[in-house]
Amino acid sequence: MKALVYFETLNNEIRDVSLSAIEFAKNFTNEIYGFITNLESAKKYVKKLYVLETENEFPDVIAHEISKVIENEKIEYVLFVSTNKSKEIMSYLTGIINGLMIEDIEAYESNYFIKSIYSNKVYAQFKINYEGIKILGIKPKSFKTPNELEIEGEVIKLKPSKSSSIEIIEIRPKETKEVDLTEADIVVSGGRGLGSAENYHKLLRELIDVLKEKTNLKVALGASQAVVDAGWIDHSHQVGQTGKTVSPLIYFAIGISGAIQHLAGMRTSKYIIAINKDNEAPIFKIADYGLVGDVNTIIPELTQKLKGG
């Protein structure tokens, strides 16, 4: 049995979240191959690495080249991490090879694939009885980062064998040094309970700076839909059903009541810390630690304590 892992890249580096697909693949095979664009660094994780040398990473072209590797290597499982970019490639690939696709898998136990459904309120188990190619998307940060192999894998370089049906009109890179929500170890999210956009940015960013300094972990700024709708911050920071799904080590829900749409995007976090003045807020039902009080008083005090003051 062979598995092929797609390594997603960002700024000429492998995205950390992609590596968890390697660990997931080890549940059912040791024959693990890789596919990546332009970089060879992933060879330390796989037996054989296919490198597509291309200037533009068109999803339809990448899917086409992956389909050729699947045919040549007799691959049975193709693994991605369920990011927006990878989901697009998965969709193209499923159509090309008539495969079976499951997204956002969180665990594998006794030959069952496990994922959350119904806004993360229920876990579903899937046993695949399908003879064709299985295309699986792994929920970001659901599995640990794998160890490097003692012997680096073989590298095979490819050139695109077809042109894309997509035409790029313009690329506008987003200028930001902020950590992506899906890759963060700690997410600090704020809601309308902070009172204003000024409080949201000042209080939460000060807390984030201290957490970065004290922990050396990746810390990201999140938001509820209400905050995004109010124009306090752009949609890329939204956590929830219509935003991003995160599973960090620690999730701070500050001034967030806990609407079901928000819970759908963060309830699988390892530790949830909720701070809200409403002691009946739904967020407290799933929180590991809860603090009732005015966030505009508590957050500055918490930040000061973490500083050591």
Coordinates of N, CA and C in Angstrom, one line a residue, residues 3-218:
A3 N 1.2 5.6 -0.1 CA 0.5 6.9 0.1 C 1.3 8.0 -0.5
L4 N 0.7 9.0 -1.0 CA 1.3 10.2 -1.6 C 0.9 11.4 -0.8
V5 N 1.8 12.2 -0.3 CA 1.5 13.4 0.5 C 1.8 14.6 -0.3
Y6 N 0.9 15.5 -0.3 CA 1.1 16.8 -1.0 C 1.6 17.8 0.1
F7 N 2.8 18.4 -0.2 CA 3.4 19.4 0.8 C 3.0 20.8 0.2
E8 N 2.3 21.5 1.0 CA 2.0 22.9 0.7 C 3.1 23.8 1.0
T9 N 3.4 24.8 0.2 CA 4.5 25.7 0.5 C 3.9 27.2 0.7
L10 N 4.7 28.0 1.4 CA 4.4 29.4 1.6 C 5.7 30.1 1.7
N11 N 5.9 31.2 0.9 CA 7.1 32.0 1.0 C 8.4 31.1 0.9
N12 N 8.3 30.2 -0.1 CA 9.5 29.3 -0.4 C 9.9 28.4 0.7
E13 N 8.9 28.0 1.6 CA 9.1 27.1 2.7 C 7.9 26.1 2.8
I14 N 8.2 24.9 3.3 CA 7.1 24.0 3.5 C 6.3 24.5 4.7
R15 N 4.9 24.5 4.5 CA 4.1 25.0 5.6 C 4.1 23.9 6.7
D16 N 4.3 24.3 7.9 CA 4.4 23.3 9.0 C 3.2 22.4 9.1
V17 N 2.0 22.9 8.8 CA 0.8 22.1 8.9 C 0.8 20.9 8.0
S18 N 1.5 21.1 6.8 CA 1.6 20.0 5.9 C 2.2 18.7 6.4
L19 N 3.2 18.9 7.3 CA 4.0 17.8 7.8 C 3.2 16.8 8.6
S20 N 2.0 17.3 9.2 CA 1.2 16.3 10.0 C 0.6 15.2 9.1
A21 N 0.5 15.5 7.8 CA -0.1 14.4 6.9 C 0.9 13.2 6.8
I22 N 2.2 13.4 7.0 CA 3.1 12.3 7.1 C 2.9 11.4 8.2
E23 N 2.7 12.0 9.4 CA 2.4 11.2 10.6 C 1.1 10.5 10.5
F24 N 0.1 11.1 9.9 CA -1.2 10.4 9.7 C -1.0 9.2 8.7
A25 N -0.2 9.4 7.7 CA 0.0 8.3 6.7 C 0.6 7.1 7.3
K26 N 1.4 7.3 8.4 CA 2.1 6.1 9.1 C 1.1 5.2 9.7
N27 N -0.2 5.6 9.9 CA -1.2 4.7 10.5 C -1.5 3.5 9.6
F28 N -1.3 3.7 8.3 CA -1.7 2.5 7.5 C -0.6 2.1 6.4
T29 N 0.5 2.8 6.4 CA 1.6 2.4 5.4 C 2.9 3.0 5.8
N30 N 4.0 2.4 5.4 CA 5.3 2.9 5.5 C 5.9 3.3 4.1
E31 N 5.1 3.1 3.1 CA 5.5 3.4 1.7 C 4.9 4.8 1.4
I32 N 5.7 5.9 1.9 CA 5.1 7.2 1.8 C 6.0 8.0 0.7
Y33 N 5.3 8.6 -0.3 CA 5.9 9.4 -1.3 C 5.4 10.8 -1.1
G34 N 6.1 11.8 -1.8 CA 5.8 13.2 -1.6 C 5.6 13.9 -2.9
F35 N 4.9 15.0 -2.9 CA 4.7 15.8 -4.1 C 4.8 17.3 -3.6
I36 N 5.6 18.1 -4.3 CA 5.8 19.5 -3.8 C 6.1 20.3 -5.1
T37 N 6.0 21.6 -5.0 CA 6.4 22.5 -6.0 C 7.7 23.2 -5.7
N38 N 8.7 23.0 -6.5 CA 9.9 23.8 -6.5 C 10.9 23.5 -5.4
L39 N 10.5 22.9 -4.3 CA 11.5 22.7 -3.2 C 11.8 21.2 -3.1
E40 N 13.1 21.0 -2.6 CA 13.5 19.6 -2.4 C 13.6 19.3 -0.9
S41 N 13.3 20.2 0.0 CA 13.6 20.0 1.4 C 12.7 18.9 2.0
A42 N 11.6 18.6 1.3 CA 10.7 17.5 1.9 C 11.3 16.1 1.7
K43 N 12.4 16.0 1.0 CA 12.9 14.7 0.8 C 13.4 14.0 2.0
K44 N 13.5 14.7 3.1 CA 13.9 14.1 4.4 C 12.8 13.4 5.1
Y45 N 11.6 13.5 4.5 CA 10.4 12.9 5.2 C 9.8 11.7 4.4
V46 N 10.2 11.5 3.1 CA 9.6 10.5 2.3 C 10.6 9.7 1.5
K47 N 10.0 8.5 1.1 CA 10.9 7.6 0.3 C 11.3 8.2 -1.1
K48 N 10.3 8.8 -1.7 CA 10.6 9.4 -3.0 C 9.8 10.7 -3.1
L49 N 10.4 11.8 -3.6 CA 9.8 13.1 -3.7 C 9.7 13.6 -5.1
Y50 N 8.5 13.9 -5.6 CA 8.3 14.5 -6.9 C 8.2 16.0 -6.7
V51 N 9.1 16.7 -7.5 CA 9.1 18.1 -7.4 C 8.7 18.7 -8.7
L52 N 7.6 19.4 -8.7 CA 7.1 20.1 -9.9 C 7.7 21.5 -10.0
E53 N 8.5 21.7 -11.0 CA 9.1 23.0 -11.2 C 8.2 23.9 -12.0
T54 N 7.7 24.9 -11.4 CA 6.7 25.7 -12.0 C 6.7 27.1 -11.4
E55 N 6.5 28.1 -12.3 CA 6.5 29.5 -11.8 C 5.1 29.8 -11.1
N56 N 4.1 29.3 -11.7 CA 2.7 29.6 -11.1 C 2.1 28.3 -10.7
E57 N 1.6 28.3 -9.4 CA 1.1 27.1 -8.8 C -0.4 27.0 -9.1
F58 N -0.8 26.7 -10.3 CA -2.2 26.5 -10.7 C -2.8 25.2 -10.1
P59 N -3.9 25.2 -9.5 CA -4.4 24.0 -8.8 C -4.7 22.9 -9.8
D60 N -5.3 23.3 -11.0 CA -5.6 22.3 -12.0 C -4.4 21.6 -12.6
V61 N -3.3 22.4 -12.7 CA -2.0 21.8 -13.2 C -1.4 20.9 -12.2
I62 N -1.4 21.3 -10.9 CA -0.8 20.5 -9.9 C -1.6 19.2 -9.8
A63 N -3.0 19.3 -9.8 CA -3.8 18.1 -9.7 C -3.5 17.1 -10.9
H64 N -3.3 17.7 -12.1 CA -3.0 16.8 -13.3 C -1.7 16.1 -13.1
E65 N -0.7 16.8 -12.6 CA 0.6 16.1 -12.4 C 0.6 15.1 -11.3
I66 N -0.2 15.4 -10.2 CA -0.4 14.4 -9.1 C -1.0 13.1 -9.7
S67 N -2.0 13.3 -10.6 CA -2.7 12.2 -11.1 C -1.8 11.3 -11.9
K68 N -0.8 11.8 -12.6 CA 0.2 11.0 -13.3 C 1.1 10.3 -12.4
V69 N 1.5 10.9 -11.2 CA 2.3 10.2 -10.2 C 1.5 9.0 -9.6
I70 N 0.2 9.3 -9.4 CA -0.7 8.2 -8.8 C -0.7 7.0 -9.8
E71 N -0.8 7.3 -11.0 CA -0.8 6.2 -12.0 C 0.5 5.4 -12.1
N72 N 1.6 6.2 -12.2 CA 2.9 5.6 -12.3 C 3.3 4.8 -11.1
E73 N 3.0 5.3 -9.9 CA 3.4 4.7 -8.7 C 2.4 3.7 -8.1
K74 N 1.2 3.6 -8.7 CA 0.1 2.8 -8.1 C -0.2 3.2 -6.7
I75 N -0.4 4.5 -6.5 CA -0.8 5.1 -5.2 C -2.2 4.8 -4.9
E76 N -2.5 4.5 -3.6 CA -3.8 4.2 -3.1 C -4.4 5.3 -2.3
Y77 N -3.6 6.0 -1.6 CA -4.0 7.1 -0.8 C -3.3 8.4 -1.1
V78 N -4.0 9.5 -1.3 CA -3.4 10.8 -1.5 C -3.8 11.7 -0.3
L79 N -2.8 12.3 0.4 CA -3.1 13.0 1.6 C -2.7 14.5 1.5
F80 N -3.6 15.3 1.9 CA -3.4 16.7 2.0 C -3.7 17.2 3.4
V81 N -3.3 18.4 3.7 CA -3.9 19.1 4.9 C -5.0 20.0 4.4
S82 N -6.1 20.0 5.1 CA -7.3 20.7 4.7 C -7.2 22.3 4.8
T83 N -6.3 22.9 4.0 CA -6.3 24.3 3.9 C -7.1 24.7 2.6
N84 N -7.4 26.0 2.5 CA -8.1 26.5 1.3 C -7.4 26.1 0.0
K85 N -6.1 26.3 0.0 CA -5.3 26.0 -1.2 C -5.4 24.5 -1.5
S86 N -5.2 23.7 -0.6 CA -5.1 22.2 -0.8 C -6.5 21.7 -1.1
K87 N -7.6 22.2 -0.6 CA -8.9 21.8 -0.9 C -9.3 22.0 -2.3
E88 N -8.7 23.1 -2.9 CA -9.0 23.4 -4.3 C -8.3 22.3 -5.2
I89 N -7.1 22.0 -4.8 CA -6.4 20.9 -5.6 C -7.1 19.6 -5.4
M90 N -7.5 19.3 -4.2 CA -8.2 18.0 -3.9 C -9.4 17.9 -4.8
S91 N -10.2 19.0 -5.0 CA -11.4 18.9 -5.8 C -11.1 18.6 -7.2
Y92 N -10.1 19.3 -7.8 CA -9.7 19.0 -9.2 C -9.2 17.6 -9.3
L93 N -8.4 17.1 -8.4 CA -7.9 15.7 -8.4 C -9.0 14.7 -8.4
T94 N -9.9 14.9 -7.5 CA -11.0 14.0 -7.4 C -11.8 13.8 -8.7
G95 N -12.0 14.9 -9.4 CA -12.7 14.9 -10.7 C -11.8 14.2 -11.7
I96 N -10.5 14.4 -11.7 CA -9.7 13.8 -12.7 C -9.6 12.3 -12.6
I97 N -9.5 11.8 -11.4 CA -9.2 10.4 -11.2 C -10.5 9.6 -10.7
N98 N -11.6 10.4 -10.6 CA -12.8 9.7 -10.1 C -12.6 9.1 -8.7
G99 N -11.9 9.9 -7.8 CA -11.6 9.3 -6.5 C -12.7 9.6 -5.5
L100 N -12.4 9.1 -4.3 CA -13.3 9.4 -3.1 C -12.5 10.3 -2.2
M101 N -13.2 11.4 -1.8 CA -12.6 12.5 -1.0 C -13.3 12.6 0.3
I102 N -12.5 12.7 1.4 CA -13.0 13.1 2.7 C -12.1 14.2 3.3
E103 N -12.7 15.2 3.8 CA -12.0 16.4 4.3 C -12.0 16.4 5.8
D104 N -11.0 17.2 6.3 CA -11.0 17.5 7.8 C -11.0 16.3 8.7
I105 N -10.2 15.3 8.4 CA -10.0 14.1 9.2 C -9.2 14.5 10.4
E106 N -9.6 14.1 11.6 CA -9.0 14.4 12.9 C -8.3 13.2 13.5
A107 N -8.7 12.0 13.2 CA -8.1 10.9 13.9 C -8.3 9.6 13.0
Y108 N -7.5 8.6 13.4 CA -7.6 7.3 12.7 C -7.5 6.2 13.8
E109 N -8.6 5.4 14.0 CA -8.6 4.4 15.0 C -9.2 3.1 14.5
S110 N -8.6 2.0 14.6 CA -9.1 0.7 14.3 C -9.7 0.7 12.9
N111 N -9.0 1.2 11.9 CA -9.4 1.2 10.5 C -10.5 2.2 10.2
Y112 N -10.8 3.1 11.2 CA -11.9 4.1 11.0 C -11.3 5.5 10.9
F113 N -11.7 6.3 9.9 CA -11.3 7.7 9.9 C -12.4 8.5 10.6
I114 N -11.9 9.4 11.4 CA -12.8 10.2 12.3 C -12.8 11.7 12.0
K115 N -13.9 12.3 11.9 CA -14.0 13.7 11.7 C -15.2 14.3 12.4
S116 N -15.2 15.6 12.6 CA -16.4 16.3 13.3 C -17.4 16.6 12.2
I117 N -18.7 16.5 12.6 CA -19.8 16.9 11.7 C -20.8 17.8 12.5
Y118 N -21.8 18.3 11.8 CA -22.8 19.1 12.5 C -22.2 20.2 13.4
S119 N -21.4 21.1 12.7 CA -20.7 22.2 13.4 C -19.9 21.7 14.6
N120 N -19.2 20.6 14.4 CA -18.3 20.0 15.5 C -19.0 19.5 16.7
K121 N -20.3 19.3 16.6 CA -21.1 18.8 17.8 C -21.0 17.2 17.9
V122 N -20.7 16.6 16.8 CA -20.7 15.1 16.7 C -19.5 14.6 16.0
Y123 N -18.9 13.5 16.5 CA -17.8 12.8 15.8 C -18.4 11.7 14.9
A124 N -18.0 11.7 13.7 CA -18.4 10.6 12.8 C -17.2 9.7 12.4
Q125 N -17.5 8.4 12.4 CA -16.5 7.4 12.0 C -16.8 6.9 10.6
F126 N -15.8 6.8 9.7 CA -15.9 6.4 8.4 C -15.0 5.2 8.1
K127 N -15.6 4.1 7.6 CA -14.8 3.0 7.1 C -14.9 2.9 5.6
I128 N -13.8 3.0 4.9 CA -13.9 3.2 3.5 C -13.9 1.8 2.8
N129 N -14.9 1.5 2.1 CA -15.0 0.3 1.2 C -15.0 0.8 -0.2
Y130 N -13.9 1.3 -0.7 CA -13.8 1.8 -2.0 C -12.5 1.3 -2.7
E131 N -12.6 0.8 -3.8 CA -11.5 0.2 -4.5 C -10.6 1.2 -5.2
G132 N -11.1 2.4 -5.4 CA -10.4 3.4 -6.2 C -9.4 4.2 -5.3
I133 N -9.0 5.3 -5.8 CA -8.0 6.2 -5.0 C -8.8 6.9 -3.9
K134 N -8.2 7.0 -2.8 CA -8.8 7.7 -1.6 C -8.0 9.0 -1.5
I135 N -8.7 10.1 -1.5 CA -8.1 11.4 -1.3 C -8.6 12.0 0.0
L136 N -7.6 12.2 1.0 CA -8.0 12.5 2.3 C -7.4 13.8 2.7
G137 N -8.2 14.7 3.3 CA -7.7 15.9 3.9 C -7.6 15.9 5.4
I138 N -6.5 16.2 5.9 CA -6.3 16.1 7.4 C -6.5 17.5 8.0
K139 N -7.2 17.6 9.1 CA -7.5 18.8 9.7 C -6.1 19.4 10.3
P140 N -5.8 20.6 10.0 CA -4.6 21.2 10.5 C -4.3 21.0 11.9
K141 N -3.0 20.6 12.3 CA -2.5 20.4 13.6 C -3.2 19.3 14.4
S142 N -3.8 18.3 13.6 CA -4.4 17.2 14.3 C -3.4 16.1 14.6
F143 N -2.3 16.1 13.9 CA -1.2 15.1 14.1 C 0.1 15.8 14.3
K144 N 1.0 15.2 15.0 CA 2.3 15.8 15.4 C 3.2 15.8 14.1
T145 N 4.3 16.6 14.2 CA 5.3 16.7 13.2 C 6.1 15.5 13.2
P146 N 6.4 14.9 12.0 CA 7.1 13.6 12.0 C 8.6 13.8 12.2
N147 N 9.3 12.8 12.5 CA 10.8 12.8 12.5 C 11.3 12.7 11.1
E148 N 12.5 13.2 10.9 CA 13.1 13.1 9.6 C 13.7 11.7 9.5
L149 N 13.7 11.2 8.2 CA 14.3 9.9 7.9 C 15.8 9.9 8.0
E150 N 16.4 8.7 8.3 CA 17.8 8.6 8.4 C 18.4 8.8 7.0
I151 N 17.8 8.3 6.0 CA 18.2 8.4 4.6 C 17.2 9.3 3.8
E152 N 17.7 10.3 3.2 CA 16.8 11.2 2.4 C 16.3 10.4 1.2
G153 N 15.1 10.8 0.8 CA 14.4 10.1 -0.3 C 14.9 10.6 -1.7
E154 N 14.6 9.8 -2.7 CA 15.0 10.1 -4.1 C 14.2 11.3 -4.5
V155 N 14.8 12.2 -5.3 CA 14.1 13.3 -5.8 C 13.9 13.2 -7.4
I156 N 12.7 13.3 -7.8 CA 12.4 13.3 -9.2 C 11.7 14.6 -9.6
K157 N 12.4 15.3 -10.6 CA 11.9 16.6 -11.0 C 11.0 16.5 -12.2
L158 N 9.9 17.3 -12.1 CA 8.9 17.3 -13.2 C 8.7 18.7 -13.8
K159 N 8.3 18.8 -15.0 CA 7.8 20.0 -15.6 C 6.3 19.8 -16.0
P160 N 5.6 20.9 -15.9 CA 4.2 20.8 -16.2 C 4.0 20.3 -17.6
S161 N 3.1 19.3 -17.7 CA 2.8 18.7 -19.0 C 1.5 19.2 -19.7
K162 N 0.9 20.2 -19.0 CA -0.3 20.9 -19.6 C -0.4 22.3 -19.1
S163 N -1.1 23.1 -19.9 CA -1.2 24.5 -19.5 C -2.5 24.6 -18.6
S164 N -2.6 25.6 -17.9 CA -3.8 25.8 -17.0 C -4.9 26.4 -17.7
S165 N -6.1 26.1 -17.3 CA -7.3 26.8 -17.8 C -7.6 28.1 -17.1
I166 N -6.7 28.4 -16.1 CA -6.9 29.6 -15.3 C -5.9 30.7 -15.8
E167 N -6.4 31.9 -15.9 CA -5.6 33.0 -16.3 C -5.5 34.0 -15.1
I168 N -4.2 34.2 -14.7 CA -4.0 35.2 -13.6 C -4.0 36.6 -14.2
I169 N -4.9 37.4 -13.6 CA -5.0 38.8 -14.0 C -4.0 39.6 -13.2
E170 N -3.9 39.4 -11.9 CA -3.1 40.2 -11.0 C -2.9 39.4 -9.7
I171 N -1.7 39.5 -9.2 CA -1.4 39.0 -7.9 C -1.0 40.1 -6.9
R172 N -1.8 40.2 -5.8 CA -1.5 41.2 -4.8 C -1.1 40.5 -3.5
P173 N 0.2 40.3 -3.3 CA 0.6 39.7 -2.0 C 0.2 40.5 -0.8
K174 N -0.3 39.8 0.2 CA -0.7 40.5 1.5 C 0.5 40.7 2.3
E175 N 0.8 42.0 2.6 CA 2.0 42.3 3.4 C 1.7 42.2 4.9
T176 N 2.1 41.0 5.4 CA 1.9 40.8 6.9 C 2.9 39.9 7.4
K177 N 3.3 40.1 8.6 CA 4.2 39.3 9.3 C 3.5 38.4 10.4
E178 N 2.2 38.5 10.4 CA 1.4 37.8 11.4 C 1.4 36.3 11.1
V179 N 1.3 35.5 12.2 CA 1.2 34.0 12.1 C -0.2 33.7 11.5
D180 N -0.3 32.7 10.6 CA -1.5 32.2 10.1 C -2.3 31.5 11.2
L181 N -3.6 31.8 11.3 CA -4.4 31.1 12.4 C -4.3 29.6 12.4
T182 N -4.2 29.0 11.3 CA -4.2 27.5 11.2 C -2.9 26.9 11.7
E183 N -1.8 27.8 11.7 CA -0.5 27.3 12.1 C -0.1 27.7 13.6
A184 N -1.0 28.4 14.2 CA -0.7 29.0 15.5 C -0.7 27.9 16.6
D185 N 0.2 28.1 17.6 CA 0.1 27.2 18.8 C -0.9 27.8 19.8
I186 N -1.0 29.1 19.8 CA -1.9 29.9 20.7 C -2.7 30.9 19.8
V187 N -4.0 30.9 20.0 CA -4.8 31.8 19.3 C -5.5 32.7 20.3
V188 N -5.4 34.0 20.2 CA -6.0 35.0 21.1 C -7.2 35.6 20.2
S189 N -8.4 35.3 20.5 CA -9.5 35.8 19.8 C -10.4 36.7 20.6
G190 N -10.9 37.7 20.0 CA -11.7 38.7 20.7 C -13.1 38.9 20.0
G191 N -14.1 39.3 20.8 CA -15.4 39.5 20.3 C -15.9 40.9 20.7
R192 N -17.2 41.1 20.5 CA -17.8 42.4 20.7 C -17.8 42.8 22.2
G193 N -17.5 41.9 23.0 CA -17.4 42.2 24.5 C -16.3 43.1 24.8
L194 N -15.3 43.3 23.9 CA -14.2 44.2 24.1 C -14.6 45.7 23.9
G195 N -15.8 45.9 23.3 CA -16.4 47.2 23.3 C -16.1 48.1 22.1
S196 N -14.9 48.0 21.6 CA -14.5 48.9 20.5 C -13.3 48.3 19.7
A197 N -13.1 48.7 18.5 CA -12.0 48.3 17.7 C -10.7 48.7 18.4
E198 N -10.7 49.8 19.0 CA -9.4 50.3 19.6 C -9.1 49.3 20.8
N199 N -10.0 49.0 21.6 CA -9.7 48.0 22.7 C -9.3 46.7 22.1
Y200 N -10.0 46.2 21.1 CA -9.7 44.9 20.5 C -8.3 44.8 20.1
H201 N -7.8 45.8 19.3 CA -6.4 45.8 18.9 C -5.4 46.0 20.0
K202 N -5.7 47.0 20.8 CA -4.7 47.4 21.8 C -4.5 46.3 22.9
L203 N -5.6 45.8 23.4 CA -5.5 44.8 24.5 C -5.0 43.5 24.0
L204 N -5.6 43.0 22.9 CA -5.2 41.7 22.4 C -3.8 41.6 21.8
R205 N -3.4 42.7 21.1 CA -2.0 42.7 20.6 C -1.0 42.8 21.7
E206 N -1.3 43.5 22.7 CA -0.3 43.6 23.9 C -0.2 42.2 24.5
L207 N -1.3 41.5 24.7 CA -1.3 40.1 25.2 C -0.5 39.2 24.3
I208 N -0.8 39.3 23.0 CA -0.1 38.5 22.1 C 1.4 38.7 22.1
D209 N 1.9 39.9 22.2 CA 3.3 40.2 22.3 C 4.0 39.6 23.5
V210 N 3.3 39.6 24.6 CA 3.8 39.0 25.8 C 3.9 37.5 25.7
L211 N 2.8 36.9 25.2 CA 2.8 35.4 25.0 C 3.9 35.0 24.1
K212 N 4.1 35.7 23.0 CA 5.2 35.4 22.1 C 6.6 35.4 22.9
E213 N 6.8 36.4 23.6 CA 8.0 36.6 24.3 C 8.3 35.6 25.4
K214 N 7.2 35.2 26.1 CA 7.3 34.3 27.2 C 7.3 32.8 26.8
T215 N 6.7 32.5 25.7 CA 6.5 31.1 25.3 C 7.4 30.7 24.1
N216 N 7.8 31.6 23.3 CA 8.5 31.3 22.0 C 7.6 30.4 21.1
L217 N 6.3 30.5 21.3 CA 5.4 29.8 20.4 C 4.8 30.7 19.4
K218 N 4.1 30.1 18.4 CA 3.4 30.9 17.4 C 2.1 31.3 17.9

